[in-house]
């Protein structure tokens, strides 16, 4: 099983994303001796073996079902064990596009954290690019390295345990793009500058939750000769699908008449309304619409981008 090469049939030891609902997914390593229990029932791993990824699998006791999905970076971001704060899909997609990554790109990232962003980076630069990622927390670096191996990504990713603010990256003249998700990215910018391929344009992105961090990052980018410094914020706005009744003018007039009739009857005869019978006759057709919330609570971080200009020869 690999996040880069898709396969059809589930085998022992494969990673399956058990999809119970849009908000409820779990990663499972298929182990024929195990059973997965949840509120939708009992699912024996052995029953997954030989099935196609994407299959809808009923539970053993018939209480419900789940879908057996092939892992993707997007699904992994949904289910990744959180050892740190992570990047989510809205920011991930925007950053990857803005820093111009494609198959063959060489990228530098720090800190690796839980590896949420690294999975998307690896898929984008595959099959012949490379990601150099740096994490100074030893346990996190070990855990993420193991996951990259299990997910078939270790040929594409080199993980190093190192404090990049103190010791730099130890690589020069190699990368096309740099991504920094660090508490103090400005301390790593001059080292990142050396890592860029010196004879071509490169892109850098720094991800910071606070505006004060953005100010210091911009100052450092400026001092180090980066140009086109820009900051963006990706906000997610949800769209709920709802139904609303569609009234024609005639429907509306009729509805008013019915209500007036009811009122009159109540008054005259003190009768109980027969709500259901009048409702079913009067109900107009429904229309699907989307509704957005009045407030958007989507702030994850500010994204500061800049361009590295190639070093020109004196001649
Ligand atoms: C917010 S997490 C990164 C999350 C990651 N982008 C993801 O999507 O999973 C920041 C990481 O930077 C690491 N870090 C902080 N300062 C560092 C430094 N000076 N050198 C290397 N790693 C550092 C932390 O240990 C932490 O794991």
XYZ file of C-alpha atoms in Angstrom, residues 245-256 282-285:
16
model
C -40.915 25.720 0.012
C -41.478 27.505 -3.298
C -44.714 29.521 -3.276
C -46.331 30.961 -6.364
C -48.513 34.050 -5.858
C -51.592 31.827 -6.231
C -50.213 29.443 -3.528
C -49.611 32.364 -1.178
C -53.117 33.767 -1.715
C -54.588 30.308 -1.175
C -52.561 29.832 2.023
C -53.848 33.127 3.437
C -51.528 23.173 0.467
C -47.844 22.072 0.678
C -45.863 23.635 -2.205
C -42.892 21.873 -3.828
